[in-house]
Amino acid sequence: MSHDLHRQQLTEFLKGCRARLSPTRMGLPDQGRRRTPGLRREDVAALAGVSVTWYTWLEQARDIKVSAEVLDRISATLHMSSEERDYLFALVQKRAPPHAPPADGPLSPALQRMLDAITVPAIVKTARWDVIGWNAPTKCFRDWGQFPAQRRNLLRVLLVEDALYPKDPDGYRNMARRVLSKFRVDYSQYCDDPAFDELIEELERDCPIFRELWNAPEVMNRSEAVAYHPHGGGMWFEHTSYVPEGSPTLRLVIFVPHDADTAAKLRALKGN
């Protein structure tokens, strides 16, 4: 996109967001007939706590410095959706916006249907690693339905509640190092979220391996790995994760048998 087209796109986008909002809905007094529908620039500036001149320059796509905090105030003032907020950041800062705190909520029916159609184990987890969806094949090595909703956290289950791992101390330690190197990255993107802090405080209290390894320097921003599951006589799975469209804080994790022996065991367990 050329510079002129980019400026025009930002201008028209902000003007369109203003035009769709009723002044009375925003609690503004009706000051008589307006030349254009919706909010005026003066209205947006007052509601967002910026000067009229500054907002005018923003809407004109002038070369000004714009902080993420101010852009968030503008997007909130104009009642933008999460997709519109992302679009505004892309137009103004030419990069993705800071991560918003992950929203809690049930899995969408469409995503659950997709999960059910996958023939190998698969789960959906939040940025905090709370498991909010799973399919039937997952029961071959862990039945998430047997966990109370408030205990369905993958990190907690792996480190604290999965009784089979301590039978293999070396494997348990290697697994803990690997998952914590990924969890550190996820935490760094939402370190202002109290729910993350509550989970970390709980693990520091209840889990010796967490206390030992949490402050290690290893980080890994990839979910592809080969992992051993001691369930079902021992199985090796290759797993990777995907971001469902429209749900940037969720991850769909799919577990694929890594060898023929695991594939055969999985088929046998699914047949029982």
PDB file of C-alpha atoms in Angstrom:
ATOM      1  CA  MET A   1       0.000   0.000   0.000  1.00  0.00           C
ATOM      2  CA  SER A   2       1.446   3.387  -1.008  1.00  0.00           C
ATOM      3  CA  HIS A   3       1.891   6.109   1.606  1.00  0.00           C
ATOM      4  CA  ASP A   4      -1.019   8.167   0.216  1.00  0.00           C
ATOM      5  CA  LEU A   5      -3.346   5.163   0.116  1.00  0.00           C
ATOM      6  CA  HIS A   6      -2.288   4.198   3.638  1.00  0.00           C
ATOM      7  CA  ARG A   7      -3.107   7.703   4.921  1.00  0.00           C
ATOM      8  CA  GLN A   8      -6.451   7.696   3.137  1.00  0.00           C
ATOM      9  CA  GLN A   9      -7.346   4.302   4.599  1.00  0.00           C
ATOM     10  CA  LEU A  10      -6.666   5.501   8.152  1.00  0.00           C
ATOM     11  CA  THR A  11      -8.625   8.722   7.596  1.00  0.00           C
ATOM     12  CA  GLU A  12     -11.667   6.974   6.151  1.00  0.00           C
ATOM     13  CA  PHE A  13     -11.585   4.265   8.811  1.00  0.00           C
ATOM     14  CA  LEU A  14     -11.636   6.711  11.712  1.00  0.00           C
ATOM     15  CA  LYS A  15     -14.268   8.881  10.036  1.00  0.00           C
ATOM     16  CA  GLY A  16     -16.453   5.821   9.497  1.00  0.00           C
ATOM     17  CA  CYS A  17     -16.075   4.771  13.139  1.00  0.00           C
ATOM     18  CA  ARG A  18     -17.126   8.272  14.231  1.00  0.00           C
ATOM     19  CA  ALA A  19     -20.092   8.367  11.885  1.00  0.00           C
ATOM     20  CA  ARG A  20     -21.713   5.210  13.200  1.00  0.00           C
ATOM     21  CA  LEU A  21     -21.915   6.416  16.823  1.00  0.00           C
ATOM     22  CA  SER A  22     -24.854   8.433  18.105  1.00  0.00           C
ATOM     23  CA  PRO A  23     -23.909  11.419  20.302  1.00  0.00           C
ATOM     24  CA  THR A  24     -26.868  10.750  22.599  1.00  0.00           C
ATOM     25  CA  ARG A  25     -25.765   7.124  22.999  1.00  0.00           C
ATOM     26  CA  MET A  26     -22.382   8.412  24.126  1.00  0.00           C
ATOM     27  CA  GLY A  27     -23.999  10.673  26.719  1.00  0.00           C
ATOM     28  CA  LEU A  28     -23.304  13.884  24.829  1.00  0.00           C
ATOM     29  CA  PRO A  29     -25.846  16.725  24.771  1.00  0.00           C
ATOM     30  CA  ASP A  30     -27.831  17.345  21.611  1.00  0.00           C
ATOM     31  CA  GLN A  31     -26.508  20.709  20.452  1.00  0.00           C
ATOM     32  CA  GLY A  32     -28.788  21.045  17.475  1.00  0.00           C
ATOM     33  CA  ARG A  33     -28.428  19.962  13.909  1.00  0.00           C
ATOM     34  CA  ARG A  34     -25.047  18.578  12.888  1.00  0.00           C
ATOM     35  CA  ARG A  35     -23.619  18.762   9.411  1.00  0.00           C
ATOM     36  CA  THR A  36     -22.439  15.138   9.533  1.00  0.00           C
ATOM     37  CA  PRO A  37     -23.839  12.097  11.341  1.00  0.00           C
ATOM     38  CA  GLY A  38     -22.201  10.631  14.392  1.00  0.00           C
ATOM     39  CA  LEU A  39     -19.507  12.084  16.574  1.00  0.00           C
ATOM     40  CA  ARG A  40     -17.427  15.123  15.739  1.00  0.00           C
ATOM     41  CA  ARG A  41     -13.667  15.167  16.109  1.00  0.00           C
ATOM     42  CA  GLU A  42     -14.163  17.391  19.153  1.00  0.00           C
ATOM     43  CA  ASP A  43     -16.364  14.723  20.733  1.00  0.00           C
ATOM     44  CA  VAL A  44     -13.831  11.934  20.201  1.00  0.00           C
ATOM     45  CA  ALA A  45     -11.007  14.080  21.542  1.00  0.00           C
ATOM     46  CA  ALA A  46     -12.944  14.982  24.693  1.00  0.00           C
ATOM     47  CA  LEU A  47     -14.043  11.398  25.371  1.00  0.00           C
ATOM     48  CA  ALA A  48     -10.551   9.996  24.768  1.00  0.00           C
ATOM     49  CA  GLY A  49      -8.759  12.663  26.807  1.00  0.00           C
ATOM     50  CA  VAL A  50      -6.660  14.121  23.983  1.00  0.00           C
ATOM     51  CA  SER A  51      -6.538  17.533  22.360  1.00  0.00           C
ATOM     52  CA  VAL A  52      -8.673  18.293  19.326  1.00  0.00           C
ATOM     53  CA  THR A  53      -5.565  19.252  17.377  1.00  0.00           C
ATOM     54  CA  TRP A  54      -3.834  15.977  18.205  1.00  0.00           C
ATOM     55  CA  TYR A  55      -6.853  13.866  17.227  1.00  0.00           C
ATOM     56  CA  THR A  56      -7.253  15.842  14.012  1.00  0.00           C
ATOM     57  CA  TRP A  57      -3.642  15.122  13.137  1.00  0.00           C
ATOM     58  CA  LEU A  58      -4.199  11.437  13.876  1.00  0.00           C
ATOM     59  CA  GLU A  59      -7.230  11.312  11.619  1.00  0.00           C
ATOM     60  CA  GLN A  60      -5.287  13.129   8.915  1.00  0.00           C
ATOM     61  CA  ALA A  61      -2.567  10.472   9.242  1.00  0.00           C
ATOM     62  CA  ARG A  62       0.130  13.008   9.971  1.00  0.00           C
ATOM     63  CA  ASP A  63       3.554  11.818  11.076  1.00  0.00           C
ATOM     64  CA  ILE A  64       3.042  11.980  14.847  1.00  0.00           C
ATOM     65  CA  LYS A  65       4.075   9.710  17.700  1.00  0.00           C
ATOM     66  CA  VAL A  66       1.164   7.679  19.032  1.00  0.00           C
ATOM     67  CA  SER A  67       1.458   5.478  22.125  1.00  0.00           C
ATOM     68  CA  ALA A  68      -0.321   2.167  22.534  1.00  0.00           C
ATOM     69  CA  GLU A  69      -2.152   3.562  25.572  1.00  0.00           C
ATOM     70  CA  VAL A  70      -3.641   6.449  23.575  1.00  0.00           C
ATOM     71  CA  LEU A  71      -4.606   4.166  20.693  1.00  0.00           C
ATOM     72  CA  ASP A  72      -6.378   1.921  23.166  1.00  0.00           C
ATOM     73  CA  ARG A  73      -8.316   4.927  24.469  1.00  0.00           C
ATOM     74  CA  ILE A  74      -9.266   5.916  20.925  1.00  0.00           C
ATOM     75  CA  SER A  75     -10.429   2.392  20.089  1.00  0.00           C
ATOM     76  CA  ALA A  76     -12.470   2.203  23.309  1.00  0.00           C
ATOM     77  CA  THR A  77     -14.020   5.621  22.686  1.00  0.00           C
ATOM     78  CA  LEU A  78     -15.068   4.588  19.195  1.00  0.00           C
ATOM     79  CA  HIS A  79     -16.404   1.228  20.482  1.00  0.00           C
ATOM     80  CA  MET A  80     -14.147  -0.757  18.168  1.00  0.00           C
ATOM     81  CA  SER A  81     -14.274  -4.527  18.064  1.00  0.00           C
ATOM     82  CA  SER A  82     -11.088  -6.474  18.776  1.00  0.00           C
ATOM     83  CA  GLU A  83     -10.554  -6.882  15.019  1.00  0.00           C
ATOM     84  CA  GLU A  84     -11.013  -3.149  14.446  1.00  0.00           C
ATOM     85  CA  ARG A  85      -8.570  -2.393  17.275  1.00  0.00           C
ATOM     86  CA  ASP A  86      -5.980  -4.648  15.642  1.00  0.00           C
ATOM     87  CA  TYR A  87      -6.607  -2.901  12.313  1.00  0.00           C
ATOM     88  CA  LEU A  88      -6.158   0.544  13.880  1.00  0.00           C
ATOM     89  CA  PHE A  89      -2.813  -0.467  15.399  1.00  0.00           C
ATOM     90  CA  ALA A  90      -1.685  -1.892  12.066  1.00  0.00           C
ATOM     91  CA  LEU A  91      -2.570   1.328  10.235  1.00  0.00           C
ATOM     92  CA  VAL A  92      -1.033   3.686  12.809  1.00  0.00           C
ATOM     93  CA  GLN A  93       1.929   1.771  14.212  1.00  0.00           C
ATOM     94  CA  LYS A  94       2.400  -0.731  11.381  1.00  0.00           C
ATOM     95  CA  ARG A  95       2.565  -3.568  13.893  1.00  0.00           C
ATOM     96  CA  ALA A  96       0.272  -5.734  15.973  1.00  0.00           C
ATOM     97  CA  PRO A  97      -1.188  -4.215  19.156  1.00  0.00           C
ATOM     98  CA  PRO A  98      -0.102  -5.249  22.637  1.00  0.00           C
ATOM     99  CA  HIS A  99      -1.792  -8.404  23.836  1.00  0.00           C
ATOM    100  CA  ALA A 100      -5.041  -7.827  25.664  1.00  0.00           C
ATOM    101  CA  PRO A 101      -5.671  -9.995  28.748  1.00  0.00           C
ATOM    102  CA  PRO A 102      -6.982 -13.387  27.615  1.00  0.00           C
ATOM    103  CA  ALA A 103     -10.741 -13.573  27.919  1.00  0.00           C
ATOM    104  CA  ASP A 104     -12.350 -16.449  29.759  1.00  0.00           C
ATOM    105  CA  GLY A 105     -15.341 -18.074  28.162  1.00  0.00           C
ATOM    106  CA  PRO A 106     -16.751 -21.280  26.725  1.00  0.00           C
ATOM    107  CA  LEU A 107     -15.469 -22.828  23.545  1.00  0.00           C
ATOM    108  CA  SER A 108     -17.435 -21.812  20.477  1.00  0.00           C
ATOM    109  CA  PRO A 109     -19.685 -24.549  19.020  1.00  0.00           C
ATOM    110  CA  ALA A 110     -17.846 -24.319  15.684  1.00  0.00           C
ATOM    111  CA  LEU A 111     -14.455 -24.898  17.300  1.00  0.00           C
ATOM    112  CA  GLN A 112     -15.826 -27.815  19.339  1.00  0.00           C
ATOM    113  CA  ARG A 113     -17.223 -29.408  16.167  1.00  0.00           C
ATOM    114  CA  MET A 114     -13.830 -29.064  14.534  1.00  0.00           C
ATOM    115  CA  LEU A 115     -12.195 -30.651  17.588  1.00  0.00           C
ATOM    116  CA  ASP A 116     -14.632 -33.566  17.429  1.00  0.00           C
ATOM    117  CA  ALA A 117     -13.773 -34.135  13.762  1.00  0.00           C
ATOM    118  CA  ILE A 118     -10.050 -34.604  14.505  1.00  0.00           C
ATOM    119  CA  THR A 119      -9.236 -38.306  14.823  1.00  0.00           C
ATOM    120  CA  VAL A 120      -6.123 -37.899  16.996  1.00  0.00           C
ATOM    121  CA  PRO A 121      -5.966 -36.337  20.477  1.00  0.00           C
ATOM    122  CA  ALA A 122      -6.491 -32.569  20.449  1.00  0.00           C
ATOM    123  CA  ILE A 123      -7.220 -29.867  23.025  1.00  0.00           C
ATOM    124  CA  VAL A 124      -7.866 -26.138  23.080  1.00  0.00           C
ATOM    125  CA  LYS A 125      -6.115 -24.136  25.789  1.00  0.00           C
ATOM    126  CA  THR A 126      -6.019 -20.500  26.783  1.00  0.00           C
ATOM    127  CA  ALA A 127      -2.895 -18.357  27.036  1.00  0.00           C
ATOM    128  CA  ARG A 128      -2.792 -19.328  30.731  1.00  0.00           C
ATOM    129  CA  TRP A 129      -2.906 -23.003  29.683  1.00  0.00           C
ATOM    130  CA  ASP A 130      -6.421 -23.595  30.996  1.00  0.00           C
ATOM    131  CA  VAL A 131      -7.920 -26.420  28.926  1.00  0.00           C
ATOM    132  CA  ILE A 132     -11.381 -25.390  27.717  1.00  0.00           C
ATOM    133  CA  GLY A 133     -11.970 -28.007  25.013  1.00  0.00           C
ATOM    134  CA  TRP A 134     -10.911 -31.522  24.054  1.00  0.00           C
ATOM    135  CA  ASN A 135     -11.999 -34.411  21.849  1.00  0.00           C
ATOM    136  CA  ALA A 136     -12.743 -38.063  22.559  1.00  0.00           C
ATOM    137  CA  PRO A 137      -9.305 -39.460  21.483  1.00  0.00           C
ATOM    138  CA  THR A 138      -7.674 -37.329  24.202  1.00  0.00           C
ATOM    139  CA  LYS A 139      -9.199 -39.670  26.801  1.00  0.00           C
ATOM    140  CA  CYS A 140      -6.670 -42.300  25.718  1.00  0.00           C
ATOM    141  CA  PHE A 141      -4.101 -40.592  27.925  1.00  0.00           C
ATOM    142  CA  ARG A 142      -6.023 -37.990  29.930  1.00  0.00           C
ATOM    143  CA  ASP A 143      -9.762 -37.517  30.500  1.00  0.00           C
ATOM    144  CA  TRP A 144     -10.199 -33.798  30.995  1.00  0.00           C
ATOM    145  CA  GLY A 145     -13.851 -34.301  31.846  1.00  0.00           C
ATOM    146  CA  GLN A 146     -12.795 -35.927  35.127  1.00  0.00           C
ATOM    147  CA  PHE A 147     -11.075 -32.741  36.308  1.00  0.00           C
ATOM    148  CA  PRO A 148     -13.110 -29.990  37.998  1.00  0.00           C
ATOM    149  CA  ALA A 149     -13.304 -26.958  35.719  1.00  0.00           C
ATOM    150  CA  GLN A 150     -11.120 -24.860  38.023  1.00  0.00           C
ATOM    151  CA  ARG A 151      -8.379 -27.540  37.921  1.00  0.00           C
ATOM    152  CA  ARG A 152      -8.215 -27.980  34.151  1.00  0.00           C
ATOM    153  CA  ASN A 153      -4.895 -26.255  33.754  1.00  0.00           C
ATOM    154  CA  LEU A 154      -2.385 -28.116  31.601  1.00  0.00           C
ATOM    155  CA  LEU A 155       0.690 -26.802  33.399  1.00  0.00           C
ATOM    156  CA  ARG A 156      -0.704 -27.691  36.829  1.00  0.00           C
ATOM    157  CA  VAL A 157      -1.733 -31.162  35.667  1.00  0.00           C
ATOM    158  CA  LEU A 158       1.651 -31.893  34.099  1.00  0.00           C
ATOM    159  CA  LEU A 159       3.674 -30.669  37.066  1.00  0.00           C
ATOM    160  CA  VAL A 160       1.472 -31.500  40.061  1.00  0.00           C
ATOM    161  CA  GLU A 161      -1.442 -33.800  39.349  1.00  0.00           C
ATOM    162  CA  ASP A 162      -0.155 -36.294  36.794  1.00  0.00           C
ATOM    163  CA  ALA A 163       0.902 -39.142  39.081  1.00  0.00           C
ATOM    164  CA  LEU A 164       2.578 -41.164  36.352  1.00  0.00           C
ATOM    165  CA  TYR A 165       5.426 -38.784  35.582  1.00  0.00           C
ATOM    166  CA  PRO A 166       7.234 -39.045  38.968  1.00  0.00           C
ATOM    167  CA  LYS A 167       7.866 -42.714  38.155  1.00  0.00           C
ATOM    168  CA  ASP A 168      10.355 -41.402  35.571  1.00  0.00           C
ATOM    169  CA  PRO A 169      12.331 -38.639  37.373  1.00  0.00           C
ATOM    170  CA  ASP A 170      14.566 -37.800  34.413  1.00  0.00           C
ATOM    171  CA  GLY A 171      11.649 -37.693  32.001  1.00  0.00           C
ATOM    172  CA  TYR A 172       9.633 -35.612  34.451  1.00  0.00           C
ATOM    173  CA  ARG A 173      12.446 -33.082  34.842  1.00  0.00           C
ATOM    174  CA  ASN A 174      13.020 -32.809  31.091  1.00  0.00           C
ATOM    175  CA  MET A 175       9.306 -32.338  30.523  1.00  0.00           C
ATOM    176  CA  ALA A 176       9.161 -29.631  33.216  1.00  0.00           C
ATOM    177  CA  ARG A 177      12.082 -27.715  31.686  1.00  0.00           C
ATOM    178  CA  ARG A 178      10.487 -27.862  28.250  1.00  0.00           C
ATOM    179  CA  VAL A 179       6.988 -26.768  29.208  1.00  0.00           C
ATOM    180  CA  LEU A 180       8.224 -23.992  31.502  1.00  0.00           C
ATOM    181  CA  SER A 181      10.430 -22.587  28.731  1.00  0.00           C
ATOM    182  CA  LYS A 182       7.259 -22.123  26.656  1.00  0.00           C
ATOM    183  CA  PHE A 183       5.076 -20.980  29.554  1.00  0.00           C
ATOM    184  CA  ARG A 184       7.564 -18.179  30.362  1.00  0.00           C
ATOM    185  CA  VAL A 185       6.972 -16.722  26.898  1.00  0.00           C
ATOM    186  CA  ASP A 186       3.198 -16.885  27.287  1.00  0.00           C
ATOM    187  CA  TYR A 187       3.413 -15.281  30.725  1.00  0.00           C
ATOM    188  CA  SER A 188       5.612 -12.440  29.424  1.00  0.00           C
ATOM    189  CA  GLN A 189       2.818 -11.424  27.035  1.00  0.00           C
ATOM    190  CA  TYR A 190       0.212 -11.217  29.797  1.00  0.00           C
ATOM    191  CA  CYS A 191       2.294 -10.391  32.874  1.00  0.00           C
ATOM    192  CA  ASP A 192      -0.293  -7.827  34.037  1.00  0.00           C
ATOM    193  CA  ASP A 193      -3.012 -10.492  34.233  1.00  0.00           C
ATOM    194  CA  PRO A 194      -3.807 -11.379  37.896  1.00  0.00           C
ATOM    195  CA  ALA A 195      -4.957 -14.874  36.869  1.00  0.00           C
ATOM    196  CA  PHE A 196      -1.450 -15.689  35.655  1.00  0.00           C
ATOM    197  CA  ASP A 197       0.029 -14.463  38.940  1.00  0.00           C
ATOM    198  CA  GLU A 198      -2.420 -16.592  40.932  1.00  0.00           C
ATOM    199  CA  LEU A 199      -1.378 -19.700  39.001  1.00  0.00           C
ATOM    200  CA  ILE A 200       2.326 -18.986  39.497  1.00  0.00           C
ATOM    201  CA  GLU A 201       1.851 -18.356  43.224  1.00  0.00           C
ATOM    202  CA  GLU A 202      -0.041 -21.644  43.545  1.00  0.00           C
ATOM    203  CA  LEU A 203       2.644 -23.609  41.704  1.00  0.00           C
ATOM    204  CA  GLU A 204       5.401 -22.013  43.754  1.00  0.00           C
ATOM    205  CA  ARG A 205       3.568 -23.214  46.848  1.00  0.00           C
ATOM    206  CA  ASP A 206       2.631 -26.715  45.671  1.00  0.00           C
ATOM    207  CA  CYS A 207       5.289 -27.808  43.186  1.00  0.00           C
ATOM    208  CA  PRO A 208       8.990 -28.267  44.078  1.00  0.00           C
ATOM    209  CA  ILE A 209      10.119 -28.631  40.445  1.00  0.00           C
ATOM    210  CA  PHE A 210       8.378 -25.357  39.601  1.00  0.00           C
ATOM    211  CA  ARG A 211      10.126 -23.545  42.443  1.00  0.00           C
ATOM    212  CA  GLU A 212      13.450 -24.936  41.247  1.00  0.00           C
ATOM    213  CA  LEU A 213      13.092 -24.201  37.529  1.00  0.00           C
ATOM    214  CA  TRP A 214      10.756 -21.206  37.208  1.00  0.00           C
ATOM    215  CA  ASN A 215      13.553 -18.614  37.297  1.00  0.00           C
ATOM    216  CA  ALA A 216      15.769 -20.476  34.834  1.00  0.00           C
ATOM    217  CA  PRO A 217      16.684 -18.450  31.724  1.00  0.00           C
ATOM    218  CA  GLU A 218      15.409 -20.866  29.051  1.00  0.00           C
ATOM    219  CA  VAL A 219      12.646 -19.581  26.782  1.00  0.00           C
ATOM    220  CA  MET A 220      11.069 -21.211  23.744  1.00  0.00           C
ATOM    221  CA  ASN A 221       8.412 -19.620  21.572  1.00  0.00           C
ATOM    222  CA  ARG A 222       7.542 -22.794  19.689  1.00  0.00           C
ATOM    223  CA  SER A 223       5.049 -25.515  20.514  1.00  0.00           C
ATOM    224  CA  GLU A 224       6.337 -28.189  18.138  1.00  0.00           C
ATOM    225  CA  ALA A 225       7.880 -31.027  20.118  1.00  0.00           C
ATOM    226  CA  VAL A 226       7.956 -34.779  20.604  1.00  0.00           C
ATOM    227  CA  ALA A 227       6.673 -35.725  24.030  1.00  0.00           C
ATOM    228  CA  TYR A 228       6.418 -38.988  25.912  1.00  0.00           C
ATOM    229  CA  HIS A 229       3.169 -39.920  27.613  1.00  0.00           C
ATOM    230  CA  PRO A 230       3.475 -42.795  30.099  1.00  0.00           C
ATOM    231  CA  HIS A 231      -0.206 -43.605  29.701  1.00  0.00           C
ATOM    232  CA  GLY A 232      -1.333 -46.682  27.802  1.00  0.00           C
ATOM    233  CA  GLY A 233       1.979 -48.459  28.216  1.00  0.00           C
ATOM    234  CA  GLY A 234       4.014 -45.496  26.987  1.00  0.00           C
ATOM    235  CA  MET A 235       3.352 -43.472  23.856  1.00  0.00           C
ATOM    236  CA  TRP A 236       5.294 -40.845  21.891  1.00  0.00           C
ATOM    237  CA  PHE A 237       3.383 -37.975  20.342  1.00  0.00           C
ATOM    238  CA  GLU A 238       4.482 -35.136  18.146  1.00  0.00           C
ATOM    239  CA  HIS A 239       2.447 -32.063  18.952  1.00  0.00           C
ATOM    240  CA  THR A 240       2.071 -28.601  17.526  1.00  0.00           C
ATOM    241  CA  SER A 241      -0.334 -25.738  18.117  1.00  0.00           C
ATOM    242  CA  TYR A 242      -2.423 -23.421  15.955  1.00  0.00           C
ATOM    243  CA  VAL A 243      -4.257 -20.165  16.563  1.00  0.00           C
ATOM    244  CA  PRO A 244      -7.983 -20.463  15.754  1.00  0.00           C
ATOM    245  CA  GLU A 245      -9.089 -17.617  13.516  1.00  0.00           C
ATOM    246  CA  GLY A 246     -10.767 -14.890  15.533  1.00  0.00           C
ATOM    247  CA  SER A 247      -9.422 -16.236  18.853  1.00  0.00           C
ATOM    248  CA  PRO A 248      -5.832 -14.973  19.166  1.00  0.00           C
ATOM    249  CA  THR A 249      -5.472 -15.956  22.829  1.00  0.00           C
ATOM    250  CA  LEU A 250      -6.438 -19.604  22.236  1.00  0.00           C
ATOM    251  CA  ARG A 251      -4.252 -22.451  21.002  1.00  0.00           C
ATOM    252  CA  LEU A 252      -5.427 -25.643  19.331  1.00  0.00           C
ATOM    253  CA  VAL A 253      -2.901 -28.364  20.240  1.00  0.00           C
ATOM    254  CA  ILE A 254      -2.918 -31.532  18.117  1.00  0.00           C
ATOM    255  CA  PHE A 255      -1.085 -34.717  19.189  1.00  0.00           C
ATOM    256  CA  VAL A 256       0.006 -37.004  16.337  1.00  0.00           C
ATOM    257  CA  PRO A 257       1.546 -40.464  16.979  1.00  0.00           C
ATOM    258  CA  HIS A 258       5.284 -40.200  16.455  1.00  0.00           C
ATOM    259  CA  ASP A 259       5.866 -43.862  15.630  1.00  0.00           C
ATOM    260  CA  ALA A 260       4.019 -46.949  14.444  1.00  0.00           C
ATOM    261  CA  ASP A 261       3.926 -48.466  17.929  1.00  0.00           C
ATOM    262  CA  THR A 262       2.174 -45.417  19.362  1.00  0.00           C
ATOM    263  CA  ALA A 263      -0.249 -45.347  16.445  1.00  0.00           C
ATOM    264  CA  ALA A 264      -1.146 -48.980  17.097  1.00  0.00           C
ATOM    265  CA  LYS A 265      -1.612 -48.384  20.821  1.00  0.00           C
ATOM    266  CA  LEU A 266      -3.802 -45.364  20.109  1.00  0.00           C
ATOM    267  CA  ARG A 267      -6.003 -47.391  17.740  1.00  0.00           C
ATOM    268  CA  ALA A 268      -6.321 -50.135  20.350  1.00  0.00           C
ATOM    269  CA  LEU A 269      -7.242 -47.702  23.110  1.00  0.00           C
ATOM    270  CA  LYS A 270      -9.783 -45.940  20.907  1.00  0.00           C
ATOM    271  CA  GLY A 271     -11.348 -49.304  20.139  1.00  0.00           C
ATOM    272  CA  ASN A 272     -11.922 -50.143  23.811  1.00  0.00           C
TER     273      ASN A 272
END
